[in-house]
Coordinates of C-alpha atoms in Angstrom, one line a residue:
M14 CA 83.3 -96.4 116.6
K15 CA 82.5 -94.9 119.7
I16 CA 80.1 -97.2 122.4
S17 CA 77.1 -94.4 121.3
L18 CA 77.3 -95.0 118.2
I19 CA 77.5 -98.5 118.3
I20 CA 74.1 -98.3 120.1
T21 CA 72.3 -96.0 117.5
L22 CA 72.8 -98.8 114.6
W23 CA 71.5 -101.3 117.1
L24 CA 68.5 -99.6 118.3
T25 CA 67.7 -97.8 115.4
S26 CA 67.8 -100.7 112.4
G27 CA 65.6 -103.1 115.0
I28 CA 67.9 -106.0 115.2
S29 CA 69.5 -106.7 118.9
Y30 CA 73.2 -106.4 119.2
S31 CA 74.2 -110.0 118.6
Q32 CA 72.6 -110.0 115.3
Q33 CA 74.4 -106.5 114.3
K34 CA 77.7 -108.3 115.4
A35 CA 77.1 -110.6 112.5
N36 CA 75.9 -108.6 110.0
D37 CA 79.5 -106.8 110.9
K38 CA 81.2 -109.7 110.3
L39 CA 79.5 -109.6 106.8
V40 CA 79.4 -106.1 105.3
H41 CA 83.0 -104.5 105.6
N42 CA 83.6 -100.7 106.6
P43 CA 82.2 -98.7 104.4
I44 CA 78.7 -100.4 104.4
K45 CA 78.7 -99.3 108.0
N46 CA 79.9 -95.7 107.1
N47 CA 77.0 -95.6 104.6
T48 CA 74.6 -96.9 107.4
L49 CA 75.2 -94.4 109.7
K50 CA 74.8 -92.2 106.7
S51 CA 72.0 -93.3 105.9
L52 CA 70.1 -93.8 108.9
S53 CA 71.0 -89.8 110.1
S54 CA 69.6 -88.5 106.7
N55 CA 66.7 -90.1 107.1
N56 CA 63.6 -88.2 108.1
F57 CA 61.4 -89.7 109.1
T58 CA 63.3 -90.9 112.1
N59 CA 61.4 -87.9 113.4
V60 CA 58.5 -89.7 113.2
T61 CA 57.0 -91.4 115.9
T62 CA 54.5 -94.3 115.9
P63 CA 51.6 -95.0 116.9
D64 CA 53.7 -97.9 119.5
K65 CA 56.0 -95.4 120.1
I66 CA 53.6 -92.5 122.1
Y67 CA 51.3 -95.2 123.5
G68 CA 53.4 -97.8 125.0
T69 CA 51.4 -100.0 127.5
L70 CA 48.5 -99.0 125.9
F71 CA 49.0 -100.1 122.4
K72 CA 50.3 -103.6 123.0
D73 CA 47.7 -103.4 125.7
I74 CA 44.4 -102.8 122.9
Q75 CA 46.1 -104.0 120.2
L76 CA 46.8 -107.7 121.8
K77 CA 43.1 -108.1 123.6
K78 CA 41.9 -106.8 120.2
A79 CA 39.6 -104.8 122.2
L80 CA 38.6 -103.1 118.5
G81 CA 38.9 -106.1 116.4
D82 CA 41.0 -104.6 114.1
N83 CA 44.1 -103.9 115.0
K84 CA 44.1 -101.1 112.0
T85 CA 41.4 -99.1 113.9
F86 CA 43.0 -98.2 116.4
A87 CA 46.8 -97.6 114.7
D88 CA 44.4 -94.9 113.0
A89 CA 42.6 -93.5 115.4
V90 CA 43.4 -89.9 116.9
P91 CA 43.2 -89.2 120.4
K92 CA 40.6 -86.0 121.6
F93 CA 43.2 -85.4 124.3
L94 CA 46.9 -85.1 124.7
P95 CA 49.0 -88.6 125.1
S96 CA 50.9 -87.6 127.9
V97 CA 46.6 -87.3 129.6
I98 CA 45.3 -90.6 128.0
L99 CA 48.1 -92.4 129.3
K100 CA 47.5 -90.8 133.0
K101 CA 44.7 -91.8 133.1
Y102 CA 45.1 -95.3 131.6
S103 CA 47.9 -95.6 134.3
A104 CA 45.4 -94.8 137.1
Q105 CA 42.8 -96.9 135.7
K106 CA 43.7 -100.2 133.9
T107 CA 42.9 -101.7 137.5
N108 CA 39.7 -101.3 139.0
P109 CA 38.0 -104.1 138.6
A110 CA 34.9 -102.4 136.9
F111 CA 37.3 -101.1 134.0
D112 CA 36.4 -101.9 130.4
L113 CA 39.0 -100.8 128.0
K114 CA 36.5 -100.2 124.7
D115 CA 34.4 -98.0 126.7
F116 CA 38.0 -96.6 127.5
V117 CA 39.0 -96.0 124.4
T118 CA 35.6 -94.3 123.1
Q119 CA 36.0 -91.7 125.4
N120 CA 39.6 -90.7 124.7
F121 CA 39.8 -91.2 121.1
V122 CA 38.3 -90.5 117.6
L123 CA 37.7 -93.8 115.9
P124 CA 37.9 -93.8 112.1
V125 CA 34.8 -95.0 110.0
S126 CA 35.1 -96.6 107.1
S127 CA 31.6 -95.6 106.4
P128 CA 29.1 -97.1 103.6
V129 CA 28.5 -93.6 100.6
K130 CA 25.3 -94.2 98.8
I131 CA 25.6 -93.5 94.5
P132 CA 23.3 -93.1 92.6
E133 CA 22.5 -96.1 90.4
S134 CA 23.7 -96.8 86.7
N135 CA 22.9 -98.7 83.9
S136 CA 26.0 -101.0 83.9
L137 CA 29.0 -101.5 86.0
K138 CA 31.4 -99.1 83.8
E139 CA 29.2 -96.2 84.5
H140 CA 29.1 -97.5 88.5
L141 CA 33.2 -97.3 88.6
E142 CA 32.5 -94.4 87.4
Q143 CA 30.7 -92.6 90.1
M144 CA 33.0 -94.3 92.4
W145 CA 36.8 -91.8 91.8
G146 CA 34.5 -89.6 93.3
V147 CA 33.8 -91.3 96.6
L148 CA 37.0 -93.0 96.7
T149 CA 38.9 -89.3 96.8
R150 CA 40.1 -88.0 99.7
N151 CA 41.1 -83.9 99.7
A152 CA 44.2 -82.4 100.5
D153 CA 45.4 -83.3 104.1
K154 CA 45.1 -81.5 107.2
K155 CA 47.9 -82.2 109.6
Q156 CA 46.5 -83.0 113.0
N157 CA 49.0 -83.4 116.3
Y158 CA 49.6 -87.5 116.6
N159 CA 47.3 -88.4 114.2
S160 CA 49.8 -91.5 111.8
L161 CA 48.3 -90.0 109.3
L162 CA 50.8 -88.3 107.2
P163 CA 49.1 -84.9 105.5
L164 CA 49.3 -84.7 101.8
P165 CA 49.4 -81.5 99.8
Y166 CA 46.8 -83.0 96.7
P167 CA 43.4 -84.8 96.2
Y168 CA 44.8 -88.3 96.2
I169 CA 42.3 -91.7 95.1
V170 CA 42.1 -94.6 98.5
P171 CA 41.1 -98.6 98.0
G172 CA 38.3 -98.3 100.3
G173 CA 36.8 -100.0 103.1
R174 CA 39.6 -100.2 105.6
F175 CA 42.2 -98.7 103.4
R176 CA 41.2 -95.6 104.4
E177 CA 44.7 -93.6 102.7
I178 CA 46.4 -93.8 100.2
Y179 CA 48.4 -96.7 98.6
Y180 CA 51.7 -97.1 96.5
W181 CA 51.4 -99.7 94.2
D182 CA 47.2 -100.0 94.7
S183 CA 47.6 -96.7 92.7
Y184 CA 49.1 -97.7 89.6
F185 CA 46.6 -100.1 88.2
T186 CA 43.9 -97.7 89.5
M187 CA 45.7 -94.1 88.0
Q188 CA 44.8 -97.8 84.7
G189 CA 41.0 -96.9 84.9
L190 CA 41.1 -92.7 85.7
A191 CA 43.1 -92.7 82.7
V192 CA 40.0 -94.9 81.3
S193 CA 38.2 -91.9 82.5
N194 CA 40.4 -89.1 81.1
R195 CA 40.9 -88.4 85.3
Y196 CA 44.1 -87.5 84.3
D197 CA 44.1 -84.7 87.0
L198 CA 44.3 -87.1 89.4
I199 CA 47.1 -89.1 88.4
E200 CA 49.0 -86.0 88.0
S201 CA 47.6 -85.0 91.9
M202 CA 48.8 -88.6 92.8
I203 CA 51.7 -88.5 91.4
D204 CA 52.2 -85.1 93.0
N205 CA 51.8 -86.4 96.0
F206 CA 54.3 -89.3 95.9
K207 CA 57.0 -86.9 94.7
Y208 CA 55.9 -85.0 97.8
L209 CA 56.9 -88.3 100.0
I210 CA 60.1 -88.5 98.2
D211 CA 60.6 -85.1 98.6
T212 CA 60.0 -85.1 102.3
Y213 CA 60.6 -89.2 103.9
G214 CA 63.3 -90.4 101.2
H215 CA 61.5 -93.3 99.6
I216 CA 57.5 -94.1 99.2
P217 CA 56.4 -95.3 102.4
N218 CA 54.1 -98.3 102.5
G219 CA 50.8 -96.1 102.1
N220 CA 50.8 -92.3 104.3
R221 CA 51.0 -93.6 107.6
S222 CA 53.6 -93.4 109.8
Y223 CA 53.7 -97.1 110.8
Y224 CA 54.3 -97.5 107.1
L225 CA 57.4 -95.4 106.8
S226 CA 60.0 -98.5 107.5
R227 CA 59.1 -99.7 104.6
S228 CA 57.3 -99.5 101.0
Q229 CA 55.5 -100.8 98.0
P230 CA 56.5 -102.9 95.0
P231 CA 57.9 -99.4 92.8
Y232 CA 56.0 -98.5 90.5
F233 CA 56.6 -94.9 90.8
A234 CA 59.0 -94.4 87.4
L235 CA 55.8 -96.8 85.5
M236 CA 52.9 -93.7 86.8
V237 CA 55.4 -90.8 85.6
E238 CA 56.0 -92.3 82.4
L239 CA 51.9 -92.9 82.3
L240 CA 51.2 -89.8 82.7
E241 CA 54.1 -88.2 80.5
Q242 CA 52.3 -90.1 77.7
R243 CA 49.3 -87.5 77.9
R244 CA 51.7 -85.0 79.1
G245 CA 54.5 -85.0 76.8
K246 CA 58.4 -85.1 77.2
S247 CA 58.3 -81.8 79.9
I248 CA 57.1 -84.7 82.8
Y249 CA 60.5 -86.2 82.8
K250 CA 61.6 -83.5 83.9
K251 CA 59.4 -82.3 86.2
Y252 CA 59.8 -85.4 87.9
F253 CA 63.6 -86.2 86.5
S254 CA 65.1 -85.4 91.2
A255 CA 61.9 -87.8 92.4
L256 CA 62.4 -90.5 90.6
E257 CA 66.7 -90.6 91.1
K258 CA 65.9 -90.2 94.2
E259 CA 63.5 -93.0 95.5
Y260 CA 65.5 -95.8 93.4
S261 CA 68.7 -94.5 95.5
W262 CA 66.5 -94.7 98.2
W263 CA 65.8 -99.4 96.2
M264 CA 69.7 -99.4 95.9
N265 CA 70.9 -98.4 99.3
G266 CA 74.1 -99.5 100.0
S267 CA 74.8 -101.4 96.8
D268 CA 78.6 -100.2 95.8
K269 CA 80.4 -100.6 98.9
L270 CA 78.9 -105.1 98.9
R271 CA 81.2 -107.5 98.3
P272 CA 80.1 -110.5 96.1
G273 CA 77.7 -112.9 98.6
E274 CA 76.9 -109.4 100.5
A275 CA 73.5 -108.4 102.1
Y276 CA 71.9 -104.7 102.7
K277 CA 69.0 -104.1 103.2
R278 CA 67.2 -104.0 100.3
V279 CA 69.8 -104.9 97.9
V280 CA 72.3 -107.8 96.9
K281 CA 75.7 -109.2 95.2
L282 CA 75.1 -112.7 93.7
S283 CA 78.5 -115.1 93.5
D284 CA 79.1 -113.3 89.8
E285 CA 78.6 -108.8 91.5
S286 CA 74.9 -109.0 89.7
I287 CA 73.4 -106.8 92.0
L288 CA 69.9 -108.1 92.2
N289 CA 67.6 -106.4 95.3
R290 CA 65.7 -108.0 97.6
N291 CA 62.0 -106.9 100.3
W292 CA 62.5 -105.5 103.5
D293 CA 61.2 -103.7 106.2
D294 CA 63.5 -101.1 108.4
K295 CA 62.1 -101.8 111.9
N296 CA 62.4 -105.3 113.3
A297 CA 58.6 -104.7 115.5
P298 CA 55.4 -106.3 115.5
R299 CA 53.0 -104.4 112.5
E300 CA 50.7 -101.9 114.1
E301 CA 48.0 -102.5 112.2
S302 CA 48.7 -106.0 112.1
Y303 CA 49.6 -106.9 115.9
V304 CA 48.5 -109.5 116.9
Q305 CA 49.2 -111.5 114.3
D306 CA 52.7 -110.8 114.3
V307 CA 52.9 -111.8 117.7
Q308 CA 51.1 -115.0 117.4
I309 CA 53.0 -115.9 114.2
A310 CA 55.8 -114.7 116.4
K311 CA 55.8 -116.9 119.0
S312 CA 55.9 -120.3 116.4
Y313 CA 58.6 -118.5 114.2
K314 CA 61.0 -121.5 113.4
K315 CA 63.7 -120.2 112.4
N316 CA 66.7 -118.7 114.9
D317 CA 67.2 -115.2 113.2
G318 CA 65.2 -113.0 115.4
L319 CA 64.4 -111.8 112.3
A320 CA 60.8 -112.8 112.9
F321 CA 58.9 -109.2 112.5
T322 CA 61.6 -107.8 109.8
N323 CA 60.4 -111.3 107.9
L324 CA 56.9 -110.2 108.2
R325 CA 57.7 -106.6 106.9
A326 CA 58.9 -107.6 103.4
G327 CA 56.4 -109.7 103.6
A328 CA 54.4 -106.9 103.3
E329 CA 55.7 -104.6 101.1
S330 CA 55.8 -107.4 98.0
G331 CA 52.5 -106.2 98.3
W332 CA 51.9 -109.9 98.6
D333 CA 50.9 -110.3 102.6
F334 CA 51.2 -113.4 102.2
S335 CA 51.9 -116.0 100.1
S336 CA 53.8 -119.6 99.6
R337 CA 56.2 -116.7 97.9
W338 CA 57.9 -116.7 100.6
F339 CA 57.3 -119.8 103.2
A340 CA 60.3 -122.5 103.7
D341 CA 57.5 -125.2 103.4
T342 CA 55.2 -123.5 101.3
M343 CA 52.2 -123.7 102.9
N344 CA 53.0 -121.7 106.7
L345 CA 53.4 -118.8 107.2
N346 CA 56.0 -119.7 110.8
T347 CA 58.5 -120.6 108.3
I348 CA 58.7 -117.1 106.3
E349 CA 61.8 -116.2 105.3
T350 CA 60.6 -113.3 102.7
T351 CA 64.4 -111.0 103.6
S352 CA 66.4 -114.6 101.6
I353 CA 64.2 -114.6 98.5
L354 CA 64.6 -112.5 95.4
P355 CA 61.8 -111.7 93.6
V356 CA 61.5 -112.1 90.6
D357 CA 58.7 -109.4 90.3
L358 CA 60.6 -106.6 91.7
N359 CA 64.0 -106.6 90.5
C360 CA 62.1 -106.7 86.7
L361 CA 60.0 -103.1 88.3
L362 CA 63.5 -102.0 89.4
Y363 CA 65.2 -103.4 85.7
A364 CA 62.1 -100.5 84.1
Y365 CA 62.6 -98.1 86.2
E366 CA 66.1 -97.7 85.1
N367 CA 65.1 -97.9 81.6
I368 CA 62.9 -94.7 82.7
L369 CA 65.7 -93.6 85.1
S370 CA 67.7 -93.0 81.4
K371 CA 64.8 -91.6 79.2
A372 CA 64.0 -89.1 82.0
A373 CA 68.1 -87.8 82.5
A374 CA 68.4 -87.8 78.2
E375 CA 65.4 -85.0 78.9
N376 CA 67.5 -83.4 81.6
N377 CA 70.5 -83.9 78.7
N378 CA 72.3 -85.2 81.0
I379 CA 73.4 -88.2 78.8
K380 CA 76.0 -89.5 81.1
K381 CA 73.8 -90.5 83.6
S382 CA 70.9 -92.0 80.7
K383 CA 73.9 -93.7 79.4
Y384 CA 75.1 -95.8 82.8
Y385 CA 70.7 -96.3 84.6
L386 CA 70.4 -98.1 80.5
Q387 CA 73.7 -100.2 81.3
Q388 CA 72.1 -101.6 84.7
A389 CA 69.0 -101.9 83.6
E390 CA 71.2 -104.0 81.1
K391 CA 72.9 -105.8 83.6
R392 CA 70.0 -106.1 85.9
K393 CA 67.7 -107.8 83.1
N394 CA 71.1 -110.3 81.6
A395 CA 70.8 -111.4 85.5
I396 CA 66.5 -111.4 85.8
L397 CA 67.3 -114.5 82.2
K398 CA 69.8 -115.7 84.5
F399 CA 68.5 -116.4 88.0
F400 CA 64.6 -115.9 87.3
W401 CA 64.4 -118.5 84.8
S402 CA 64.1 -122.7 85.1
E403 CA 65.2 -124.5 81.8
D404 CA 63.6 -127.4 83.5
D405 CA 60.4 -125.9 85.0
K406 CA 60.1 -123.4 82.0
F407 CA 58.4 -120.8 83.5
F408 CA 60.0 -117.8 85.7
F409 CA 61.2 -118.4 90.0
D410 CA 61.8 -116.3 92.8
Y411 CA 65.6 -116.4 94.0
H412 CA 67.2 -117.9 97.2
F413 CA 69.9 -116.5 97.0
K414 CA 70.9 -117.8 100.1
N415 CA 70.3 -121.7 98.7
K416 CA 71.7 -120.0 95.6
K417 CA 69.0 -121.9 93.4
T418 CA 65.6 -121.2 92.1
T419 CA 62.2 -121.4 95.3
G420 CA 60.2 -123.4 92.6
R421 CA 56.9 -122.5 93.5
W422 CA 55.3 -121.2 91.4
S423 CA 53.3 -118.4 91.4
M424 CA 51.7 -115.5 88.4
A425 CA 54.9 -113.4 89.6
G426 CA 56.3 -115.5 86.5
A427 CA 54.5 -113.6 84.8
M428 CA 56.4 -110.5 85.4
P429 CA 59.5 -110.4 83.0
L430 CA 56.7 -110.4 80.1
F431 CA 55.2 -108.0 81.6
V432 CA 58.4 -105.8 81.3
N433 CA 58.9 -107.7 77.9
I434 CA 62.5 -108.8 78.3
A435 CA 61.7 -112.6 78.1
T436 CA 63.0 -113.7 75.0
R437 CA 60.4 -115.6 72.0
Q438 CA 61.3 -119.4 73.5
Q439 CA 60.6 -118.3 77.2
A440 CA 57.9 -116.6 76.4
N441 CA 55.9 -119.2 74.5
E442 CA 56.5 -122.2 77.1
A443 CA 55.8 -119.9 79.7
I444 CA 53.0 -119.2 78.4
K445 CA 52.2 -122.8 78.4
I446 CA 52.2 -122.7 81.9
L447 CA 50.1 -119.9 83.0
E448 CA 47.3 -121.4 80.9
E449 CA 48.2 -125.5 82.0
K450 CA 48.6 -123.7 86.0
F451 CA 46.7 -119.9 86.8
L452 CA 44.5 -119.8 84.2
K453 CA 40.8 -120.0 85.5
A454 CA 36.6 -119.6 85.2
G455 CA 37.4 -116.3 86.7
G456 CA 41.2 -115.4 85.8
L457 CA 44.3 -115.8 86.5
V458 CA 44.8 -118.1 89.8
T459 CA 47.7 -116.2 92.3
T460 CA 49.0 -119.5 92.9
P461 CA 48.4 -123.6 92.8
Y462 CA 48.7 -123.8 96.8
E463 CA 45.6 -123.6 99.5
T464 CA 47.2 -122.5 101.8
G465 CA 44.7 -120.2 103.4
Q466 CA 46.5 -116.6 102.2
Q467 CA 45.2 -114.0 100.7
W468 CA 47.7 -114.5 98.0
D469 CA 47.2 -118.1 96.5
W470 CA 44.6 -120.5 96.0
P471 CA 42.2 -119.6 94.6
N472 CA 42.5 -115.7 94.6
G473 CA 42.5 -114.2 91.8
W474 CA 43.9 -110.4 92.0
A475 CA 43.8 -107.2 89.3
P476 CA 47.0 -106.1 89.5
L477 CA 48.5 -109.5 88.3
Q478 CA 45.5 -109.8 85.7
F479 CA 46.7 -106.7 84.7
I480 CA 50.0 -107.5 84.4
T481 CA 49.3 -111.1 82.6
V482 CA 47.6 -108.9 79.7
T483 CA 49.6 -106.8 79.7
G484 CA 52.6 -109.5 78.8
L485 CA 50.5 -110.8 76.3
V486 CA 50.4 -108.0 74.5
N487 CA 53.8 -107.2 74.3
Y488 CA 54.0 -111.0 72.7
Q489 CA 52.0 -110.7 70.4
Q490 CA 49.3 -113.1 73.0
D491 CA 46.0 -110.9 72.3
T492 CA 43.3 -113.8 71.7
L493 CA 44.5 -115.3 75.5
A494 CA 44.9 -112.0 76.5
K495 CA 41.1 -111.2 75.7
S496 CA 39.9 -114.0 77.1
I497 CA 41.8 -113.5 80.5
A498 CA 40.2 -110.2 80.8
Q499 CA 37.5 -111.3 79.8
R500 CA 37.1 -113.8 82.4
W501 CA 38.4 -111.4 85.2
M502 CA 35.3 -108.1 83.6
N503 CA 32.6 -111.4 84.0
I504 CA 33.8 -112.1 87.2
N505 CA 33.5 -108.3 88.5
E506 CA 30.1 -108.5 87.0
K507 CA 29.0 -111.0 88.7
V508 CA 29.8 -110.0 92.6
F509 CA 28.9 -106.6 91.0
S510 CA 25.5 -107.9 89.8
A511 CA 25.1 -110.0 93.6
T512 CA 26.7 -107.6 96.1
G513 CA 26.6 -104.9 94.9
K514 CA 30.0 -104.1 95.0
M515 CA 33.8 -104.4 93.3
M516 CA 35.9 -106.9 95.9
E517 CA 39.8 -105.9 96.5
K518 CA 40.4 -110.3 94.9
Y519 CA 38.0 -112.8 93.2
N520 CA 37.3 -116.0 93.9
V521 CA 38.5 -118.1 90.4
E522 CA 38.3 -121.1 90.7
N523 CA 35.2 -121.5 91.5
E524 CA 33.0 -118.2 90.4
S525 CA 30.2 -118.9 93.3
L526 CA 31.6 -118.5 95.9
E527 CA 33.8 -116.0 97.8
S528 CA 37.0 -115.4 98.2
G529 CA 39.2 -115.4 102.0
G530 CA 42.3 -116.1 104.1
G531 CA 44.2 -113.2 105.5
E532 CA 44.3 -111.2 108.3
Y533 CA 41.3 -109.3 107.3
P534 CA 37.9 -109.7 105.5
S535 CA 37.6 -108.9 102.6
Q536 CA 37.4 -105.3 101.3
D537 CA 35.1 -104.6 99.2
G538 CA 35.6 -100.5 96.4
F539 CA 37.9 -101.5 96.2
G540 CA 40.6 -98.8 93.9
W541 CA 42.6 -101.3 91.6
S542 CA 40.0 -103.5 91.0
N543 CA 37.8 -100.3 89.7
G544 CA 40.8 -99.6 87.4
V545 CA 41.8 -103.2 85.7
Y546 CA 38.4 -103.3 84.7
L547 CA 37.1 -99.8 83.2
K548 CA 41.3 -100.3 81.7
F549 CA 40.1 -103.9 80.3
Y550 CA 37.1 -103.0 79.5
D551 CA 38.3 -99.9 77.1
M552 CA 41.3 -102.9 75.6
F553 CA 39.0 -105.6 74.4
R554 CA 34.8 -104.6 74.6
N555 CA 35.0 -101.0 72.8
K556 CA 36.6 -102.3 70.1

């Protein structure tokens, strides 16, 4: 391999040269060849992120928290050419009277999340129906040096600081859009995701340049299935190529692995089972959470150079952050996301493979249909083998380096019920645990661990309520499903009555207290909370 190619690999992968050499010992030459092909075909390698555009200015603004929330500058648009701004900064920054915040406001248009008033309504349901218009963004116009990746069709944003489309949020938002008969918006959002796949090779975390190095839980196939239920089988033909392309991105390198090896998002276990983990193709502080990542890296407990990769992989999981990813259960500086095979991610990919099989059949490709069905069956067997704990009677994540489940309780353990692969006995035993460990006055708590992280006790989140309730319905546990949904709707209504807002998460342990934790204040809006409330209302109160 030429020196120039080695350097390209090193720079693009975001890991040190010594780490690359160590990885080369684990992964044989076909993978390295695959890596070169993959890197050269990534359309997003030419997209420049704000940290690269502004260099020292970006670091100074973020580390000094000149604008408070690091995401603010990541989303800012320059009033002048970056080269002009950087030249001014270099000339002015040593002046004793220099004010960094003033400099930013003079040279950039900062994003604004202004509260939008909507007409008063008689019920929360009516309010949420009206909120779709507030949270809708029309097709984007391209702006130079804007981190926003423009999308060609309208879409729903979550709300608050989240001013762009988010991948997994959108599936739960779509549940409410379907109840509201807004299939036009569902289809335009799916078309946007298809556009992202066709343009960049995958669906990023959100439509920002700084999100391109990672994705989020892969719900695209389930979105397509949701639309197919309304539009018919032709939908599988429309999106088949995009489905295959995204799935291939998640499985990149899987055909070259030997047992015990890992590459990006795929791991081959000793029995040759191929499963997935979360990853990020950039090993640097997240632009939108720069100062937090730099601070955590300073106290990071491992000597593997992967502090930023593990933090970013946690963001790709959607659970940023949670005890699920911590080696000691309690502390973020022990994060080891890339060593863990998440039960929910692998269940989603099982569902993805089944939907791909259906889509291939609709495209008259029986060979591919059988192939994807076989992949789904292999994954199902591996999930039941590696993620189920016979001792604890629950599903856990699997630590592939330690060769055992993590033993950390979380609501991710309900995902096998959502995708209908738990045996009847496993489901019955897992349901008992759900009632004993997770069910609270306001719904289901995310984990039983009080870590100060937002994806832990005492917070409950709309997507996890929906996943669990759907899973319970799959196993004919309708009474418990209804009880959970009612508790969740009640806390939504109580908070809305007190604040006039829907939140991204709720304190389900003590309904009189707000949720908290995480890297930013609780946000209101809020896309997936609105969607799940409307879906639950339709399932249990319209009957």
